[in-house]
Coordinates of N, CA, C and O in Angstrom, one line a residue:
M1 N -11.6 0.9 42.9 CA -11.6 2.2 42.8 C -11.4 3.1 44.1 O -11.7 4.0 44.1
G2 N -11.2 2.3 45.2 CA -10.8 2.7 46.4 C -12.3 3.4 47.1 O -13.6 3.1 46.5
D3 N -12.1 4.5 47.8 CA -13.1 4.8 48.6 C -13.9 6.1 47.8 O -14.0 7.2 48.1
A4 N -14.2 5.9 46.5 CA -14.8 6.8 45.5 C -16.1 7.5 45.7 O -16.5 8.4 44.9
V5 N -16.8 6.6 46.5 CA -18.4 7.1 46.7 C -18.4 8.7 47.2 O -19.3 9.3 47.0
T6 N -17.4 8.9 48.1 CA -17.5 10.1 48.6 C -17.0 11.2 47.8 O -15.9 11.1 47.0
L7 N -18.0 12.3 47.4 CA -17.4 13.3 46.7 C -16.5 14.2 47.2 O -16.7 14.7 48.1
G8 N -15.5 14.9 46.5 CA -14.8 15.6 47.1 C -13.8 16.5 45.8 O -14.5 16.2 44.8
P9 N -12.9 16.9 46.6 CA -12.2 18.0 45.6 C -11.5 17.3 44.5 O -11.1 16.0 44.5
S10 N -10.8 18.0 43.4 CA -10.5 17.2 42.2 C -9.0 17.0 42.6 O -8.3 17.6 43.5
I11 N -8.5 15.7 42.1 CA -7.0 15.5 42.2 C -6.3 16.3 41.2 O -4.9 16.3 41.1
L12 N -7.1 16.9 39.9 CA -6.4 17.2 38.7 C -6.6 18.7 38.8 O -5.6 19.3 38.0
S13 N -7.4 19.5 39.6 CA -7.5 21.0 39.5 C -7.8 21.5 40.9 O -8.2 21.0 41.5
S14 N -7.8 22.6 40.9 CA -8.2 23.3 42.2 C -9.6 24.2 42.3 O -9.6 25.3 42.0
T15 N -10.6 23.3 42.3 CA -12.0 23.8 42.1 C -12.8 23.4 43.2 O -12.3 22.3 43.6
N16 N -13.9 23.9 43.8 CA -14.5 23.5 44.8 C -15.9 22.7 44.4 O -16.9 22.6 44.9
R17 N -15.8 22.0 43.2 CA -16.8 21.3 42.6 C -16.8 19.7 43.1 O -15.6 19.3 43.2
P18 N -17.8 19.1 43.0 CA -17.8 17.6 43.3 C -17.2 16.6 42.3 O -17.5 16.7 41.2
F19 N -16.2 16.1 42.6 CA -15.6 15.0 41.9 C -15.8 13.5 42.2 O -15.8 13.5 43.6
Q20 N -15.4 12.4 41.5 CA -15.4 11.3 42.0 C -14.7 10.3 41.1 O -14.7 10.5 39.8
T21 N -13.6 9.6 41.5 CA -13.1 8.7 40.8 C -14.0 7.4 40.2 O -14.8 7.2 40.9
G22 N -13.8 6.9 38.8 CA -14.7 6.0 38.2 C -13.9 5.4 37.0 O -12.8 5.6 37.1
R23 N -14.6 5.1 36.1 CA -13.9 4.3 35.0 C -15.0 4.4 33.8 O -16.2 4.6 33.9
V24 N -14.4 4.5 32.6 CA -15.2 4.4 31.4 C -14.7 2.8 30.6 O -13.6 2.3 30.8
L25 N -15.7 2.2 30.4 CA -15.5 0.8 29.7 C -16.1 0.9 28.3 O -17.0 1.6 28.1
G26 N -15.5 0.1 27.5 CA -15.9 -0.2 26.0 C -14.9 -1.1 25.5 O -14.3 -2.4 26.2
T27 N -14.9 -1.0 24.1 CA -14.2 -1.9 23.3 C -13.1 -1.5 22.4 O -13.4 -0.3 22.2
V28 N -12.0 -2.1 22.3 CA -11.1 -1.4 21.4 C -10.7 -2.5 20.5 O -10.2 -3.5 20.8
M29 N -11.0 -2.5 19.2 CA -11.0 -3.6 18.4 C -11.3 -4.8 18.7 O -11.0 -5.9 18.7
G30 N -12.6 -4.6 19.2 CA -13.6 -5.9 19.7 C -13.2 -6.3 20.9 O -13.6 -7.2 21.6
K31 N -11.8 -5.9 21.7 CA -11.6 -6.5 22.9 C -12.1 -5.5 24.0 O -11.8 -4.2 24.0
S32 N -12.4 -6.0 25.3 CA -12.8 -5.2 26.4 C -11.8 -4.3 26.8 O -10.4 -4.8 26.7
S33 N -12.1 -3.2 27.1 CA -11.2 -2.1 27.8 C -12.0 -1.4 28.7 O -13.1 -0.9 28.7
V34 N -11.1 -0.9 29.6 CA -11.2 -0.3 31.0 C -10.3 0.8 31.3 O -9.2 0.6 31.3
I35 N -10.8 2.0 31.4 CA -9.6 3.1 31.9 C -10.4 4.0 33.0 O -11.6 4.3 33.0
D36 N -9.6 4.2 33.9 CA -9.9 5.1 35.0 C -10.1 6.6 34.4 O -9.4 7.0 33.7
V37 N -11.1 7.1 35.3 CA -11.4 8.5 35.1 C -11.6 9.3 36.2 O -12.0 8.9 37.3
E38 N -11.3 10.5 36.4 CA -12.0 11.4 37.3 C -13.1 12.1 36.7 O -13.2 13.0 35.9
W39 N -14.3 11.9 37.4 CA -15.8 12.6 37.0 C -15.6 13.8 37.7 O -15.8 14.0 39.0
L40 N -16.4 14.8 37.0 CA -16.7 15.9 37.7 C -18.1 15.6 37.5 O -19.1 15.5 36.4
V41 N -19.0 15.4 38.7 CA -20.5 15.5 38.8 C -21.1 16.8 38.7 O -21.1 17.6 39.4
D42 N -21.6 16.6 37.3 CA -22.0 18.2 36.9 C -23.6 18.1 36.8 O -24.4 17.5 35.8
T43 N -24.4 18.6 37.8 CA -25.9 18.7 37.7 C -26.4 19.4 36.7 O -27.5 19.4 36.4
G44 N -25.5 20.2 35.9 CA -26.0 21.0 34.7 C -25.8 20.2 33.4 O -26.2 20.8 32.5
S45 N -25.3 19.2 33.5 CA -25.0 18.4 32.1 C -25.9 17.2 32.2 O -26.2 16.5 32.9
S46 N -26.7 17.3 30.8 CA -27.5 16.4 30.5 C -26.9 15.0 30.0 O -27.4 13.9 30.2
I47 N -25.7 14.9 29.5 CA -25.0 13.6 29.1 C -23.8 13.9 29.8 O -23.1 14.6 30.0
S48 N -23.1 12.4 29.9 CA -21.8 12.4 30.3 C -20.5 12.8 29.1 O -21.1 12.4 28.0
V49 N -19.5 13.3 29.4 CA -18.9 13.8 28.4 C -17.3 13.5 28.8 O -16.9 13.8 30.0
I50 N -16.5 12.9 28.0 CA -15.3 12.6 28.0 C -14.2 13.2 27.3 O -14.6 13.7 26.1
W51 N -12.9 13.3 27.4 CA -12.0 13.7 26.7 C -11.6 13.1 25.3 O -11.9 11.9 25.6
N52 N -11.4 13.9 24.2 CA -11.0 13.2 23.3 C -9.8 12.1 23.3 O -9.9 10.9 22.6
S53 N -8.7 12.5 24.1 CA -7.8 11.2 24.3 C -8.5 9.9 24.9 O -8.1 9.0 24.5
L54 N -9.6 10.1 25.6 CA -10.2 9.0 25.9 C -11.2 8.4 25.0 O -11.1 7.3 24.8
G55 N -11.9 8.9 24.5 CA -13.0 8.5 23.4 C -12.2 8.1 22.3 O -12.8 7.1 21.7
S56 N -11.1 8.6 22.0 CA -10.5 8.0 20.7 C -9.9 6.3 20.9 O -9.3 5.9 20.0
L57 N -9.8 6.1 22.0 CA -9.3 4.7 22.4 C -10.3 3.7 22.4 O -9.9 2.4 22.4
F58 N -11.7 4.2 22.2 CA -12.8 3.2 22.0 C -13.6 3.2 20.6 O -13.3 4.0 20.0
D59 N -13.8 1.8 20.6 CA -14.5 1.5 19.2 C -16.2 2.3 19.5 O -17.0 1.9 20.5
V60 N -16.5 3.3 18.9 CA -17.8 3.8 19.2 C -18.7 4.1 17.8 O -18.0 4.2 16.8
Q61 N -19.9 4.2 18.1 CA -20.7 4.8 17.0 C -21.3 6.1 17.3 O -21.8 6.6 18.3
S62 N -20.9 7.1 16.3 CA -21.4 8.4 16.3 C -22.9 8.5 16.1 O -23.3 8.0 15.1
V63 N -23.7 9.2 16.9 CA -25.3 9.3 16.5 C -25.6 10.7 16.4 O -26.5 11.1 16.0
A64 N -24.7 11.9 16.8 CA -25.0 13.3 16.8 C -23.7 13.9 17.0 O -22.7 13.4 17.5
L65 N -23.7 15.3 16.6 CA -22.9 16.1 16.9 C -23.4 17.4 17.5 O -24.4 17.8 16.9
T66 N -22.7 18.1 18.2 CA -23.3 19.2 18.8 C -22.2 20.5 18.7 O -21.1 20.2 18.4
A67 N -23.0 21.5 19.0 CA -22.0 22.9 19.0 C -21.1 22.9 20.1 O -21.3 22.0 21.2
G68 N -20.1 23.8 20.3 CA -19.2 23.9 21.4 C -20.4 23.9 22.7 O -21.0 24.8 22.7
G69 N -19.8 23.0 23.9 CA -20.4 23.3 25.0 C -19.7 23.9 26.0 O -18.6 24.3 25.8
T70 N -20.1 24.2 27.3 CA -19.2 24.9 28.2 C -18.2 24.0 29.0 O -17.5 24.2 29.7
T71 N -18.2 22.6 28.6 CA -17.2 21.5 28.9 C -15.7 21.9 28.3 O -15.0 20.9 28.7
G72 N -15.6 22.5 27.6 CA -14.5 23.3 27.1 C -14.1 22.8 25.6 O -14.7 21.6 25.4
G73 N -13.3 23.3 24.8 CA -12.9 23.0 23.5 C -14.1 23.4 22.5 O -15.2 24.0 22.7
G74 N -14.1 22.6 21.2 CA -15.2 22.9 20.3 C -16.2 21.9 20.5 O -16.8 21.5 21.4
G75 N -16.8 21.4 19.3 CA -17.9 20.5 19.1 C -17.8 19.1 19.8 O -16.5 18.8 20.5
I76 N -18.8 18.6 20.2 CA -19.0 17.5 21.0 C -19.4 16.3 20.3 O -20.8 16.5 19.5
Q77 N -19.0 15.2 20.1 CA -19.7 13.9 19.2 C -20.4 13.1 20.3 O -19.7 12.8 21.2
V78 N -21.8 13.0 20.1 CA -22.4 12.3 20.8 C -22.6 10.7 20.3 O -22.6 10.6 19.3
T79 N -22.0 9.8 21.1 CA -21.8 8.3 20.8 C -22.2 7.4 21.7 O -23.0 7.6 22.6
T80 N -22.3 5.9 21.2 CA -22.8 4.7 21.7 C -21.7 3.9 22.1 O -20.6 4.1 21.2
G81 N -21.4 2.8 22.8 CA -20.3 2.0 22.8 C -19.6 2.1 23.8 O -18.6 1.7 24.2
I82 N -19.7 3.3 25.0 CA -19.0 3.6 26.1 C -20.0 3.5 27.2 O -21.0 4.0 27.2
T83 N -19.5 2.8 28.3 CA -20.2 2.7 29.5 C -19.6 3.4 30.6 O -18.2 3.8 30.6
T84 N -20.3 4.3 31.3 CA -19.6 4.9 32.1 C -19.8 4.1 33.8 O -20.8 3.3 33.9
E85 N -18.8 4.3 34.6 CA -18.9 3.4 36.1 C -18.5 4.4 37.2 O -17.7 5.4 37.0
F86 N -19.3 4.3 38.0 CA -19.2 5.2 39.2 C -19.7 4.5 40.5 O -20.3 3.4 40.5
Q87 N -19.5 5.0 41.4 CA -20.1 4.6 42.8 C -21.4 5.3 43.5 O -21.1 6.6 43.4
V88 N -22.2 4.6 44.2 CA -23.3 5.2 44.8 C -23.5 4.6 46.3 O -22.6 3.5 46.4
Q89 N -23.9 5.4 47.3 CA -24.1 4.7 48.5 C -25.5 5.1 49.1 O -26.3 5.9 48.7
D90 N -26.0 3.6 49.6 CA -27.4 3.8 50.4 C -27.6 4.2 51.4 O -26.4 4.6 52.1
A91 N -28.7 4.5 52.1 CA -29.0 5.1 53.4 C -28.4 4.4 54.6 O -27.9 4.9 55.5
R92 N -28.3 3.1 54.3 CA -27.3 2.3 55.4 C -25.8 2.2 55.1 O -25.0 1.8 55.9
G93 N -25.1 3.2 54.2 CA -23.8 3.3 53.9 C -23.2 2.2 53.3 O -22.0 2.1 52.6
V94 N -23.9 1.5 52.6 CA -23.4 0.1 51.6 C -23.2 0.9 50.4 O -23.9 1.7 49.7
V95 N -21.8 0.9 49.9 CA -21.4 1.5 48.5 C -21.7 0.3 47.5 O -21.1 -0.9 47.6
T96 N -22.0 0.8 46.3 CA -22.3 -0.2 45.2 C -21.6 0.6 43.8 O -21.9 1.8 43.7
T97 N -20.9 -0.4 42.9 CA -20.5 0.2 41.7 C -21.5 0.0 40.9 O -22.1 -1.2 40.7
V98 N -21.8 1.1 40.1 CA -22.8 0.9 39.1 C -22.3 1.2 37.7 O -21.3 1.9 37.7
Q99 N -23.1 0.9 36.6 CA -22.7 1.2 35.3 C -23.9 1.6 34.5 O -24.9 1.1 34.7
T100 N -23.6 2.6 33.5 CA -24.8 2.9 32.7 C -24.1 3.0 31.1 O -23.1 3.4 31.0
S101 N -25.2 2.7 30.3 CA -24.6 2.8 28.8 C -25.3 3.9 28.0 O -26.2 3.4 27.1
R102 N -25.6 5.0 28.7 CA -26.2 6.1 28.0 C -25.5 6.6 27.1 O -24.3 6.3 26.6
Y103 N -25.8 7.7 26.2 CA -24.9 8.4 25.4 C -23.9 8.9 26.1 O -23.9 9.4 27.2
V104 N -22.8 8.9 25.4 CA -21.5 9.6 26.0 C -20.8 10.8 24.8 O -20.6 10.2 23.8
G105 N -20.8 11.9 25.2 CA -20.2 12.6 24.5 C -18.5 12.7 24.3 O -18.1 12.4 25.3
I106 N -18.1 12.7 23.2 CA -16.5 13.0 23.2 C -16.1 14.3 23.0 O -16.5 14.6 21.6
K107 N -15.4 15.0 23.6 CA -15.1 16.4 23.3 C -14.2 16.2 22.2 O -13.4 15.1 22.0
S108 N -13.8 17.3 21.5 CA -12.8 17.4 20.6 C -11.4 17.6 20.9 O -10.5 17.7 20.0
T109 N -11.3 18.0 22.2 CA -9.9 18.3 22.9 C -10.0 17.5 24.4 O -10.9 17.0 24.6
D110 N -9.1 17.9 25.0 CA -8.8 17.3 26.4 C -9.0 18.6 27.2 O -8.6 18.5 28.4
A111 N -9.7 19.7 26.9 CA -10.1 20.9 27.9 C -11.0 20.3 29.1 O -12.0 19.7 28.8
A112 N -10.9 21.3 30.1 CA -11.7 20.9 31.1 C -11.7 19.3 31.7 O -10.8 18.8 31.4
S113 N -12.9 19.2 32.4 CA -13.1 18.0 33.2 C -13.7 16.7 32.1 O -14.8 17.2 31.5
N114 N -13.7 15.5 32.6 CA -14.5 14.4 32.1 C -15.7 14.6 33.0 O -15.7 14.7 34.2
I115 N -17.1 14.8 32.3 CA -18.4 14.9 33.1 C -19.2 13.6 33.3 O -19.5 13.1 32.5
L116 N -19.7 13.6 34.4 CA -20.5 12.6 34.7 C -21.9 13.3 34.5 O -22.3 14.1 35.7
G117 N -22.7 13.0 33.6 CA -24.0 13.7 33.4 C -25.0 12.8 34.2 O -25.2 12.1 34.9
M118 N -26.2 13.9 34.5 CA -27.5 13.6 35.1 C -28.1 12.5 34.6 O -29.1 11.9 35.4
D119 N -27.9 12.1 33.4 CA -28.7 11.1 32.7 C -28.0 9.9 33.3 O -28.9 8.9 33.7
A120 N -26.8 9.7 33.7 CA -26.3 8.5 34.1 C -26.7 8.3 35.7 O -27.0 7.4 36.2
V121 N -26.8 9.6 36.6 CA -27.1 9.8 37.7 C -28.4 9.2 38.0 O -28.8 8.3 38.8
A122 N -29.5 9.7 37.1 CA -30.9 9.3 37.3 C -31.0 7.9 36.8 O -31.9 7.3 37.3
A123 N -30.4 7.4 35.9 CA -30.5 5.9 35.3 C -30.4 5.1 36.5 O -30.7 3.8 36.4
V124 N -29.7 5.4 37.5 CA -29.6 4.5 38.8 C -30.0 4.9 39.9 O -29.9 4.2 40.9
G125 N -30.9 5.9 39.8 CA -31.9 6.2 40.7 C -31.3 7.1 42.1 O -31.3 7.0 43.0
A126 N -29.9 7.8 41.5 CA -29.1 8.4 42.7 C -29.5 9.9 42.7 O -29.9 10.4 41.6
T127 N -29.2 10.5 43.8 CA -29.2 12.0 44.0 C -27.8 12.4 44.3 O -27.0 11.7 44.8
V128 N -27.6 13.6 44.0 CA -26.3 14.4 44.3 C -26.6 15.2 45.4 O -27.3 15.9 45.7
V129 N -25.6 15.0 46.5 CA -25.3 15.7 47.6 C -23.9 16.3 47.7 O -23.2 15.8 47.8
W130 N -24.1 17.8 47.7 CA -22.9 18.4 47.7 C -22.7 19.5 48.6 O -24.0 20.1 48.5
N131 N -21.8 19.8 49.8 CA -21.5 20.9 50.4 C -20.3 21.8 49.8 O -19.3 21.2 50.2
P132 N -20.4 22.8 48.9 CA -19.3 23.3 48.5 C -18.6 24.1 49.6 O -17.3 24.3 49.4
A133 N -19.1 24.4 50.8 CA -18.4 25.4 51.7 C -17.4 24.2 52.3 O -16.1 24.6 52.7
F134 N -17.5 22.9 52.4 CA -16.8 22.0 53.0 C -16.2 20.9 52.1 O -15.5 20.2 52.4
E135 N -16.5 21.2 50.6 CA -16.0 20.2 49.7 C -16.3 18.8 49.7 O -15.2 18.0 49.9
T136 N -17.6 18.4 50.5 CA -17.5 17.3 50.6 C -19.3 16.8 50.2 O -20.1 17.7 49.9
G137 N -19.3 15.5 49.8 CA -20.6 15.2 49.4 C -20.9 13.7 48.8 O -19.9 13.0 49.4
M138 N -21.7 13.1 48.4 CA -21.9 11.9 47.9 C -22.8 11.7 46.9 O -24.0 12.5 46.8
L139 N -23.1 10.6 46.3 CA -24.1 10.2 45.1 C -24.7 9.1 46.0 O -24.1 8.0 46.4
G140 N -26.1 9.5 46.4 CA -26.8 8.6 47.4 C -27.9 8.0 46.7 O -28.6 8.5 45.5
L141 N -28.4 6.9 47.1 CA -29.8 6.2 46.7 C -30.8 6.3 47.9 O -30.5 6.7 48.8

C-alpha cells in the first residue's frame, strides 16, 4: 500500500479532507478477494461505507438498511462479510497495517467517497490527527 499512513488530499477529488489508501477484503463465491480503495477518514461517520460497485463484488450478509446518508446516493445496506484495511503509526513512527471486520455499509450508488468510519479507527485504538490548512495528518496510536 506504499506510504499510506500519512493522511493527505484525495487522488480522486479536490477536497481538503483526510484520505488514505487502503483495501477492502472479503470473499467472492467463497474465494478470497482484495481490492484497493481510497478511504476518506470521516470523523463524523459511525461505520465504514463503500461504493456499490465495490460492495457488489463481495459475498456479504445484509443486517440492516438505512435511509439516505450524507455519503451520497440513496439508501445504505449495512453488511457483514467485508474487512477494512488501513495503516496506523505509533509514537515511534512504526507503521502497522490493521484490519477490522466491523459492519460495512454499501451505498446504492458510487457517489462521493469510500468512508473509513470511526468504529474501525476506534477498534484498533487509533486517533485521527488532521491539519486542514496544510492537508496533512495521520492515524496514530
